[in-house]
CSV table of C-alpha atoms in Angstrom, one decimal:
chain,number,residue,atom,x,y,z
A,11,UNK,CA,269.9,20.3,237.1
A,12,UNK,CA,269.2,19.5,233.4
A,13,UNK,CA,266.3,17.5,232.1
A,14,UNK,CA,266.1,15.8,228.7
A,15,UNK,CA,263.0,14.2,227.3
A,16,UNK,CA,263.3,10.9,225.5
A,17,UNK,CA,261.2,10.7,222.4
A,18,UNK,CA,258.0,12.4,221.4
A,19,UNK,CA,254.4,12.3,222.6
A,20,UNK,CA,252.9,8.8,222.2
A,21,UNK,CA,249.2,8.0,222.2
A,22,UNK,CA,247.3,4.8,222.8
A,23,UNK,CA,243.7,4.1,221.9
A,24,UNK,CA,241.6,3.8,225.0
A,25,UNK,CA,238.2,2.9,223.6
A,26,UNK,CA,236.0,3.0,220.5
A,27,UNK,CA,232.3,3.4,220.1
A,28,UNK,CA,229.9,3.1,217.2
A,29,UNK,CA,227.2,5.8,217.4
A,30,UNK,CA,224.5,5.4,214.7
A,31,UNK,CA,223.5,8.8,213.3
A,32,UNK,CA,226.4,10.6,215.0
A,33,UNK,CA,226.2,14.4,214.7
A,34,UNK,CA,229.8,15.6,214.2
A,35,UNK,CA,228.9,19.1,215.6
A,36,UNK,CA,227.3,17.7,218.8
A,37,UNK,CA,230.4,16.3,220.6
A,38,UNK,CA,231.4,18.1,223.8
A,39,UNK,CA,234.1,17.5,226.5
A,40,UNK,CA,232.4,18.4,229.8
A,41,UNK,CA,234.6,17.6,232.9
A,42,UNK,CA,235.3,13.9,233.0
A,43,UNK,CA,232.6,13.2,230.4
A,44,UNK,CA,231.9,13.2,226.7
A,45,UNK,CA,228.5,14.3,225.6
A,46,UNK,CA,227.5,12.9,222.2
A,47,UNK,CA,224.4,13.9,220.1
A,48,UNK,CA,223.0,11.7,217.4
A,49,UNK,CA,219.8,11.6,215.3
A,50,UNK,CA,217.9,9.4,217.8
A,51,UNK,CA,219.7,9.8,221.1
A,52,UNK,CA,221.8,12.0,223.4
A,53,UNK,CA,224.5,10.0,225.2
A,54,UNK,CA,227.1,10.6,227.9
A,55,UNK,CA,230.3,8.6,227.9
A,56,UNK,CA,233.0,8.5,230.7
A,57,UNK,CA,235.9,9.9,228.7
A,58,UNK,CA,238.7,7.7,230.3
A,59,UNK,CA,237.0,4.2,230.2
A,60,UNK,CA,234.5,4.7,227.5
A,61,UNK,CA,231.6,3.4,229.7
A,62,UNK,CA,228.2,4.6,228.8
A,63,UNK,CA,226.9,6.7,231.8
A,64,UNK,CA,223.4,7.4,230.4
A,65,UNK,CA,221.5,7.7,227.2
A,66,UNK,CA,218.3,9.5,226.5
A,67,UNK,CA,216.0,9.2,223.4
A,68,UNK,CA,216.0,12.3,221.3
A,69,UNK,CA,215.4,13.5,217.8
A,70,UNK,CA,217.6,15.2,215.2
A,71,UNK,CA,218.5,18.6,216.6
A,72,UNK,CA,221.3,21.1,216.9
A,73,UNK,CA,223.2,20.8,220.2
A,74,UNK,CA,224.5,23.9,222.1
A,75,UNK,CA,226.5,23.5,225.3
A,76,UNK,CA,225.6,26.0,228.1
A,77,UNK,CA,226.7,26.4,231.7
A,78,UNK,CA,223.3,24.9,232.8
A,79,UNK,CA,223.1,21.9,230.5
A,80,UNK,CA,223.1,20.9,226.9
A,81,UNK,CA,220.4,22.6,224.7
A,82,UNK,CA,218.8,20.8,221.8
A,83,UNK,CA,217.1,22.8,219.1
A,84,UNK,CA,215.0,20.9,216.5
A,85,UNK,CA,213.9,22.0,213.1
A,86,UNK,CA,210.3,22.6,214.3
A,87,UNK,CA,211.5,25.1,216.9
A,88,UNK,CA,211.4,22.9,220.0
A,89,UNK,CA,214.2,23.9,222.4
A,90,UNK,CA,215.0,21.4,225.2
A,91,UNK,CA,217.6,21.7,227.9
A,92,UNK,CA,219.1,18.5,229.3
A,93,UNK,CA,221.0,18.1,232.6
A,94,UNK,CA,224.5,16.9,231.9
A,95,UNK,CA,224.6,14.7,235.0
A,96,UNK,CA,221.8,12.4,234.1
A,97,UNK,CA,220.4,13.6,230.8
A,98,UNK,CA,217.0,14.5,232.3
A,99,UNK,CA,215.1,17.2,230.5
A,100,UNK,CA,215.0,20.4,232.6
A,101,UNK,CA,212.5,22.2,230.4
A,102,UNK,CA,211.2,22.6,226.9
A,103,UNK,CA,210.0,25.7,225.1
A,104,UNK,CA,208.5,26.2,221.7
A,105,UNK,CA,209.9,28.8,219.3
A,106,UNK,CA,209.1,29.6,215.7
A,107,UNK,CA,211.1,27.3,213.4
A,108,UNK,CA,214.2,28.7,211.8
A,109,UNK,CA,213.3,29.6,208.2
A,110,UNK,CA,215.7,29.2,205.3
A,111,UNK,CA,219.0,29.1,207.3
A,112,UNK,CA,220.8,26.9,209.7
A,113,UNK,CA,220.1,27.7,213.4
A,114,UNK,CA,222.4,30.2,215.0
A,115,UNK,CA,222.8,31.4,218.5
A,116,UNK,CA,225.1,32.5,221.3
A,117,UNK,CA,225.4,31.6,225.0
A,118,UNK,CA,225.6,34.4,227.6
A,119,UNK,CA,227.5,33.5,230.7
A,120,UNK,CA,229.5,36.3,232.3
A,121,UNK,CA,229.7,38.0,235.7
A,122,UNK,CA,226.7,40.2,236.3
A,123,UNK,CA,224.7,38.6,233.5
A,124,UNK,CA,222.1,35.9,233.8
A,125,UNK,CA,222.5,32.6,232.0
A,126,UNK,CA,220.9,33.1,228.6
A,127,UNK,CA,220.7,31.6,225.2
A,128,UNK,CA,220.3,34.1,222.3
A,129,UNK,CA,219.0,32.3,219.3
A,130,UNK,CA,217.6,33.1,215.8
A,131,UNK,CA,213.9,32.5,215.6
A,132,UNK,CA,211.9,32.3,212.3
A,133,UNK,CA,213.3,34.5,209.5
A,134,UNK,CA,213.6,37.9,211.2
A,135,UNK,CA,213.8,37.6,215.0
A,136,UNK,CA,216.4,37.1,217.7
A,137,UNK,CA,215.1,35.5,220.9
A,138,UNK,CA,216.6,35.5,224.4
A,139,UNK,CA,215.8,32.4,226.6
A,140,UNK,CA,216.6,32.5,230.3
A,141,UNK,CA,218.3,29.2,231.0
A,142,UNK,CA,217.6,29.4,234.8
A,143,UNK,CA,213.9,30.2,234.6
A,144,UNK,CA,213.1,28.7,231.1
A,145,UNK,CA,211.3,32.0,230.3
A,146,UNK,CA,211.6,34.0,227.1
A,147,UNK,CA,213.1,37.3,228.2
A,148,UNK,CA,212.6,39.2,224.9
A,149,UNK,CA,212.1,39.0,221.2
A,150,UNK,CA,213.5,41.5,218.7
A,151,UNK,CA,213.2,41.9,215.0
A,152,UNK,CA,216.8,42.1,213.7
A,153,UNK,CA,216.2,41.8,210.0
A,154,UNK,CA,214.3,44.4,208.0
A,155,UNK,CA,212.6,41.8,205.8
A,156,UNK,CA,212.4,38.1,205.1
A,157,UNK,CA,214.3,38.1,201.8
A,158,UNK,CA,217.3,36.2,200.5
A,159,UNK,CA,219.4,37.7,203.4
A,160,UNK,CA,217.3,35.6,205.8
A,161,UNK,CA,218.7,32.5,204.2
A,162,UNK,CA,222.0,33.2,206.0
A,163,UNK,CA,222.5,32.5,209.7
A,164,UNK,CA,222.7,35.3,212.1
A,165,UNK,CA,226.3,36.1,213.4
A,166,UNK,CA,226.4,37.1,217.0
A,167,UNK,CA,229.4,38.5,218.9
A,168,UNK,CA,229.2,39.7,222.5
A,169,UNK,CA,230.8,43.0,223.6
A,170,UNK,CA,230.3,43.5,227.3
A,171,UNK,CA,226.5,43.8,227.9
A,172,UNK,CA,225.8,44.3,224.1
A,173,UNK,CA,225.3,41.6,221.5
A,174,UNK,CA,226.4,42.6,218.0
A,175,UNK,CA,224.2,41.1,215.3
A,176,UNK,CA,225.0,40.7,211.6
A,177,UNK,CA,222.8,38.7,209.3
A,178,UNK,CA,223.6,39.4,205.6
A,179,UNK,CA,221.9,42.8,205.5
A,180,UNK,CA,223.5,46.2,205.0
A,181,UNK,CA,223.2,47.0,208.7
A,182,UNK,CA,224.9,46.1,211.9
A,183,UNK,CA,223.0,46.1,215.2
A,184,UNK,CA,224.0,46.3,218.9
A,185,UNK,CA,221.4,44.9,221.1
A,186,UNK,CA,221.2,45.2,224.9
A,187,UNK,CA,221.5,41.6,226.2
A,188,UNK,CA,219.2,42.2,229.2
A,189,UNK,CA,216.4,44.0,227.6
A,190,UNK,CA,216.7,43.4,223.8
A,191,UNK,CA,216.6,47.1,223.1
A,192,UNK,CA,218.6,48.3,220.1
A,193,UNK,CA,221.4,50.5,221.4
A,194,UNK,CA,222.8,51.5,218.0
A,195,UNK,CA,222.3,50.7,214.4
A,196,UNK,CA,225.0,51.2,211.8
A,197,UNK,CA,224.0,51.2,208.1
A,198,UNK,CA,226.5,50.6,205.3
A,199,UNK,CA,226.7,50.2,201.6
A,200,UNK,CA,227.4,46.4,201.6
A,201,UNK,CA,226.1,43.4,203.5
A,202,UNK,CA,227.7,42.6,206.9
A,203,UNK,CA,228.5,39.0,207.3
A,204,UNK,CA,231.4,38.6,209.8
A,205,UNK,CA,232.3,40.6,213.0
A,206,UNK,CA,235.3,40.3,215.4
A,207,UNK,CA,235.5,42.0,218.8
A,208,UNK,CA,238.9,42.8,220.3
A,209,UNK,CA,239.0,45.0,223.4
A,210,UNK,CA,237.3,48.3,222.6
A,211,UNK,CA,237.3,47.8,218.9
A,212,UNK,CA,234.8,46.0,216.5
A,213,UNK,CA,236.1,44.9,213.1
A,214,UNK,CA,233.2,44.3,210.7
A,215,UNK,CA,233.5,42.8,207.2
A,216,UNK,CA,230.9,43.7,204.6
A,217,UNK,CA,230.7,42.6,201.0
A,218,UNK,CA,228.6,43.3,198.0
A,219,UNK,CA,227.4,39.7,197.8
A,220,UNK,CA,227.5,37.9,201.1
A,221,UNK,CA,229.3,34.6,201.0
A,222,UNK,CA,230.6,35.0,197.5
A,223,UNK,CA,233.6,36.7,195.8
A,224,UNK,CA,232.8,40.3,195.5
A,225,UNK,CA,233.9,43.8,196.4
A,226,UNK,CA,234.1,44.4,200.1
A,227,UNK,CA,235.1,46.8,202.9
A,228,UNK,CA,236.5,46.3,206.4
A,229,UNK,CA,235.4,48.8,209.1
A,230,UNK,CA,236.6,49.5,212.6
A,231,UNK,CA,233.9,50.7,215.0
A,232,UNK,CA,233.4,51.7,218.6
A,233,UNK,CA,231.4,48.8,220.2
A,234,UNK,CA,229.5,51.1,222.6
A,235,UNK,CA,228.4,53.9,220.2
A,236,UNK,CA,228.8,52.4,216.7
A,237,UNK,CA,231.1,55.3,215.7
A,238,UNK,CA,233.3,54.4,212.7
A,239,UNK,CA,237.0,54.9,213.4
A,240,UNK,CA,238.1,53.9,209.9
A,241,UNK,CA,236.9,52.2,206.8
A,242,UNK,CA,239.2,50.4,204.3
A,243,UNK,CA,238.1,49.4,200.8
A,244,UNK,CA,239.6,46.1,199.9
A,245,UNK,CA,242.0,46.2,196.9
A,246,UNK,CA,240.4,43.3,195.2
A,247,UNK,CA,237.1,41.3,195.3
A,248,UNK,CA,237.4,38.4,197.8
A,249,UNK,CA,235.5,35.5,199.3
A,250,UNK,CA,236.1,35.6,203.1
A,251,UNK,CA,236.9,32.4,205.0
A,252,UNK,CA,235.8,32.9,208.6
A,253,UNK,CA,235.8,36.0,210.8
A,254,UNK,CA,238.6,38.6,210.8
A,255,UNK,CA,241.5,37.5,213.0
A,256,UNK,CA,243.0,40.2,215.2
A,257,UNK,CA,246.4,40.6,216.7
A,258,UNK,CA,247.8,43.5,218.7
A,259,UNK,CA,248.6,45.5,215.6
A,260,UNK,CA,247.0,43.8,212.7
A,261,UNK,CA,243.6,42.6,211.3
A,262,UNK,CA,244.0,39.5,209.1
A,263,UNK,CA,241.4,38.3,206.5
A,264,UNK,CA,241.8,34.8,205.1
A,265,UNK,CA,240.4,34.5,201.6
A,266,UNK,CA,239.4,31.8,199.2
A,267,UNK,CA,241.3,32.3,195.9
A,268,UNK,CA,240.5,29.7,193.3
A,269,UNK,CA,242.6,29.2,190.2
A,270,UNK,CA,242.6,26.6,187.4
A,271,UNK,CA,244.2,24.0,189.6
A,272,UNK,CA,241.6,24.4,192.3
A,273,UNK,CA,241.0,26.3,195.5
A,274,UNK,CA,243.7,28.2,197.3
A,275,UNK,CA,243.8,30.1,200.6
A,276,UNK,CA,245.2,33.6,200.7
A,277,UNK,CA,245.6,36.4,203.2
A,278,UNK,CA,245.1,40.1,203.4
A,279,UNK,CA,246.1,42.3,206.4
A,280,UNK,CA,245.4,45.8,207.6
A,281,UNK,CA,246.8,48.0,210.4
A,282,UNK,CA,244.5,47.7,213.4
A,283,UNK,CA,244.9,51.4,214.3
A,284,UNK,CA,244.7,53.1,210.9
A,285,UNK,CA,243.2,50.6,208.4
A,286,UNK,CA,246.2,50.9,206.1
A,287,UNK,CA,246.9,47.8,204.0
A,288,UNK,CA,249.9,45.9,205.3
A,289,UNK,CA,250.1,43.1,202.7
A,290,UNK,CA,248.0,41.1,200.3
A,291,UNK,CA,248.7,37.5,199.3
A,292,UNK,CA,246.1,36.2,196.8
A,293,UNK,CA,246.2,32.4,197.1
A,294,UNK,CA,249.7,32.7,198.7
A,295,UNK,CA,249.0,31.1,202.0
A,296,UNK,CA,248.5,27.5,201.0
A,297,UNK,CA,247.1,25.2,198.4
A,298,UNK,CA,243.5,24.0,199.1
A,299,UNK,CA,241.3,25.4,201.8
A,300,UNK,CA,242.9,25.8,205.2
A,301,UNK,CA,241.7,26.0,208.8
A,302,UNK,CA,243.4,29.1,210.2
A,303,UNK,CA,244.4,30.2,213.7
A,304,UNK,CA,246.4,33.0,215.2
A,305,UNK,CA,248.9,32.1,218.0
A,306,UNK,CA,251.3,34.7,219.5
A,307,UNK,CA,251.2,36.9,216.4
A,308,UNK,CA,251.6,34.0,214.0
A,309,UNK,CA,249.0,33.1,211.4
A,310,UNK,CA,248.8,29.3,211.1
A,311,UNK,CA,247.0,27.5,208.2
A,312,UNK,CA,246.4,23.8,208.2
A,313,UNK,CA,245.6,23.0,204.6
A,314,UNK,CA,243.5,20.1,203.2
A,315,UNK,CA,246.4,19.5,200.8
A,316,UNK,CA,248.6,18.3,203.8
A,317,UNK,CA,250.5,21.5,204.5
A,318,UNK,CA,251.0,23.5,207.7
A,319,UNK,CA,252.0,27.1,206.9
A,320,UNK,CA,253.0,29.7,209.5
A,321,UNK,CA,253.4,33.4,208.5
A,322,UNK,CA,254.0,36.5,210.6
A,323,UNK,CA,250.6,38.1,211.0
A,324,UNK,CA,252.1,41.6,210.9
A,325,UNK,CA,254.4,41.3,207.9
A,326,UNK,CA,253.2,38.2,206.0
A,327,UNK,CA,256.7,36.8,206.1
A,328,UNK,CA,256.8,33.0,206.1
A,329,UNK,CA,258.0,31.5,209.4
A,330,UNK,CA,257.9,27.8,208.3
A,331,UNK,CA,256.1,25.5,206.0
A,332,UNK,CA,255.7,21.7,206.5
A,333,UNK,CA,254.1,19.0,204.4
A,334,UNK,CA,252.6,16.1,206.2
A,335,UNK,CA,250.4,14.2,203.8
A,336,UNK,CA,252.2,15.2,200.6
A,337,UNK,CA,249.8,15.0,197.6
A,338,UNK,CA,248.0,11.8,198.8
A,339,UNK,CA,245.0,13.8,200.1
A,340,UNK,CA,244.6,15.5,196.8
A,341,UNK,CA,244.4,12.2,194.9
A,342,UNK,CA,242.2,10.6,197.6
A,343,UNK,CA,239.5,13.1,198.5
A,344,UNK,CA,237.8,10.5,200.7
A,345,UNK,CA,240.7,10.6,203.1
A,346,UNK,CA,240.3,14.3,203.8
A,347,UNK,CA,238.7,15.3,207.1
A,348,UNK,CA,235.6,17.4,206.8
A,349,UNK,CA,237.2,20.0,209.0
A,350,UNK,CA,240.9,20.9,209.1
A,351,UNK,CA,240.6,23.5,211.8
A,352,UNK,CA,243.6,23.1,214.2
A,353,UNK,CA,243.1,22.8,217.9
A,354,UNK,CA,245.4,24.6,220.4
A,355,UNK,CA,245.7,22.9,223.8
A,356,UNK,CA,248.4,23.0,226.5
A,357,UNK,CA,250.8,24.8,224.2
A,358,UNK,CA,250.6,22.2,221.5
A,359,UNK,CA,248.8,22.3,218.1
A,360,UNK,CA,246.7,19.4,217.1
A,361,UNK,CA,246.3,19.1,213.3
A,362,UNK,CA,243.6,17.0,211.6
A,363,UNK,CA,244.9,15.5,208.4
A,364,UNK,CA,244.6,12.0,207.1
A,365,UNK,CA,246.1,11.4,210.6
A,366,UNK,CA,246.3,13.7,213.6
A,367,UNK,CA,249.7,15.4,214.0
A,368,UNK,CA,250.8,17.3,217.1
A,369,UNK,CA,253.3,20.1,216.6
A,370,UNK,CA,254.8,23.0,218.5
A,371,UNK,CA,253.3,26.2,217.0
A,372,UNK,CA,256.4,28.4,217.5
A,373,UNK,CA,258.6,26.4,215.0
A,374,UNK,CA,256.4,23.6,213.7
A,375,UNK,CA,258.5,20.8,215.4
A,376,UNK,CA,256.6,17.5,215.3
A,377,UNK,CA,255.7,16.4,218.9
A,378,UNK,CA,253.7,13.3,218.1
A,379,UNK,CA,251.1,11.7,215.9
A,380,UNK,CA,248.1,9.5,216.6
A,381,UNK,CA,248.1,5.9,215.3
A,382,UNK,CA,244.4,6.3,214.2
A,383,UNK,CA,242.7,4.5,211.4
A,384,UNK,CA,239.7,6.9,211.6
A,385,UNK,CA,239.5,10.0,209.5
A,386,UNK,CA,239.4,12.9,212.0
A,387,UNK,CA,236.2,14.6,210.6
A,388,UNK,CA,235.8,16.1,214.1
A,389,UNK,CA,238.6,16.6,216.7
A,390,UNK,CA,238.3,17.3,220.4
A,391,UNK,CA,241.2,17.6,222.9
A,392,UNK,CA,240.8,17.8,226.7
A,393,UNK,CA,243.0,19.5,229.2
A,394,UNK,CA,245.3,16.4,229.6
A,395,UNK,CA,245.8,16.3,225.8
A,396,UNK,CA,243.4,13.4,225.5
A,397,UNK,CA,242.2,13.3,221.9
A,398,UNK,CA,238.8,12.3,220.7
A,399,UNK,CA,238.3,11.6,217.0
A,400,UNK,CA,234.9,11.2,215.3
A,401,UNK,CA,234.3,9.9,211.8
A,402,UNK,CA,231.3,10.7,209.7
A,403,UNK,CA,230.7,6.9,209.5
A,404,UNK,CA,229.6,7.1,213.2
A,405,UNK,CA,232.8,5.8,214.9
A,406,UNK,CA,234.1,7.7,217.9
A,407,UNK,CA,237.5,6.9,219.4
A,408,UNK,CA,239.5,8.2,222.4
A,409,UNK,CA,243.3,8.4,222.6
A,410,UNK,CA,245.3,9.3,225.6
A,411,UNK,CA,249.0,10.3,226.0
A,412,UNK,CA,251.3,7.7,227.3
A,413,UNK,CA,253.9,8.6,230.0
A,414,UNK,CA,257.1,10.2,228.7
A,415,UNK,CA,260.5,9.2,230.1
A,416,UNK,CA,262.8,12.0,231.1
A,417,UNK,CA,266.5,11.7,231.9
A,418,UNK,CA,267.6,14.0,234.8
A,419,UNK,CA,271.3,15.0,235.0
A,420,UNK,CA,273.0,16.7,237.9
């Protein structure tokens, strides 16, 4: 029996809402619902019909989705947890307000561990809040002093029952999640800003000036002891874009490499076992800044200039390169989405450009596109490939895939 599909994925707009003061980072798909945070309210929308299930008055806050409910952290340090079923407030605790940096935190939800929220408090502390009992389990000083480094958010990565903490200082901490005790502390020459955990390896990036183009090193450490397996000095000063991306054999760093024509995205890769340099492509990945993702050993970059570039993560060889928006997004910056980070769902890659394109990541074949007139500043995709687009203007729209005809031959 042979089956042949007729046509590509087709989408239809299901509903549209106008949310005053919409927070683009506070949109979550939870089961059959869509939770939406705004400056004055927290709302829950039935994702298929667009019906408003409930709305609760709120204030401007950072939203964090947890297994127990949605947490809202305000600038003055108030942390409230809301039930996703009806929006009722489960509890509220008072923390020290975050000083000089955006709020940062991590949700702990794993077998053998309690439901906890680890969150930066004040300028120097990391605090653990038990989401089941609403108690503060522990507080730990994770910065040596409240200087310029404290103006950068804490970066948290979990490794088993340890939480790795980097915060723009020349040290990397491993903290016991249950007790808050420091298990090991690694000091280096440069400031640690990004960490990736892959199996029994930690890959830590440290630079002379955090967040700016400067000399840097990449280190591979044991997550349980802090022992350094190897240290690689980067061949040129770089400004890192995001955390290191790890494949089975390679660690890839994506870099911002500006030239006289504007920003470009480059890549640099190291052997995961030895730290040897595999390749270096200054500005050679794509024009403009790109949202990057590794899928099946392929580094994919969705550029703000309208390009989709795929390179072999191990060798740097180009697999394919497609142009969707041409140069239009360059001449019309207002049409660029605020984030071009691609979304992988059900084997398809959803790309926010001036429109949303759906492609097959293996070869870049176009599977479909959304007939949206909204700029996809924020993009969410559910398990059925339903797409939710939010625009900074406050509009939120839902699109669902239409049935696809298939010819069956015997």
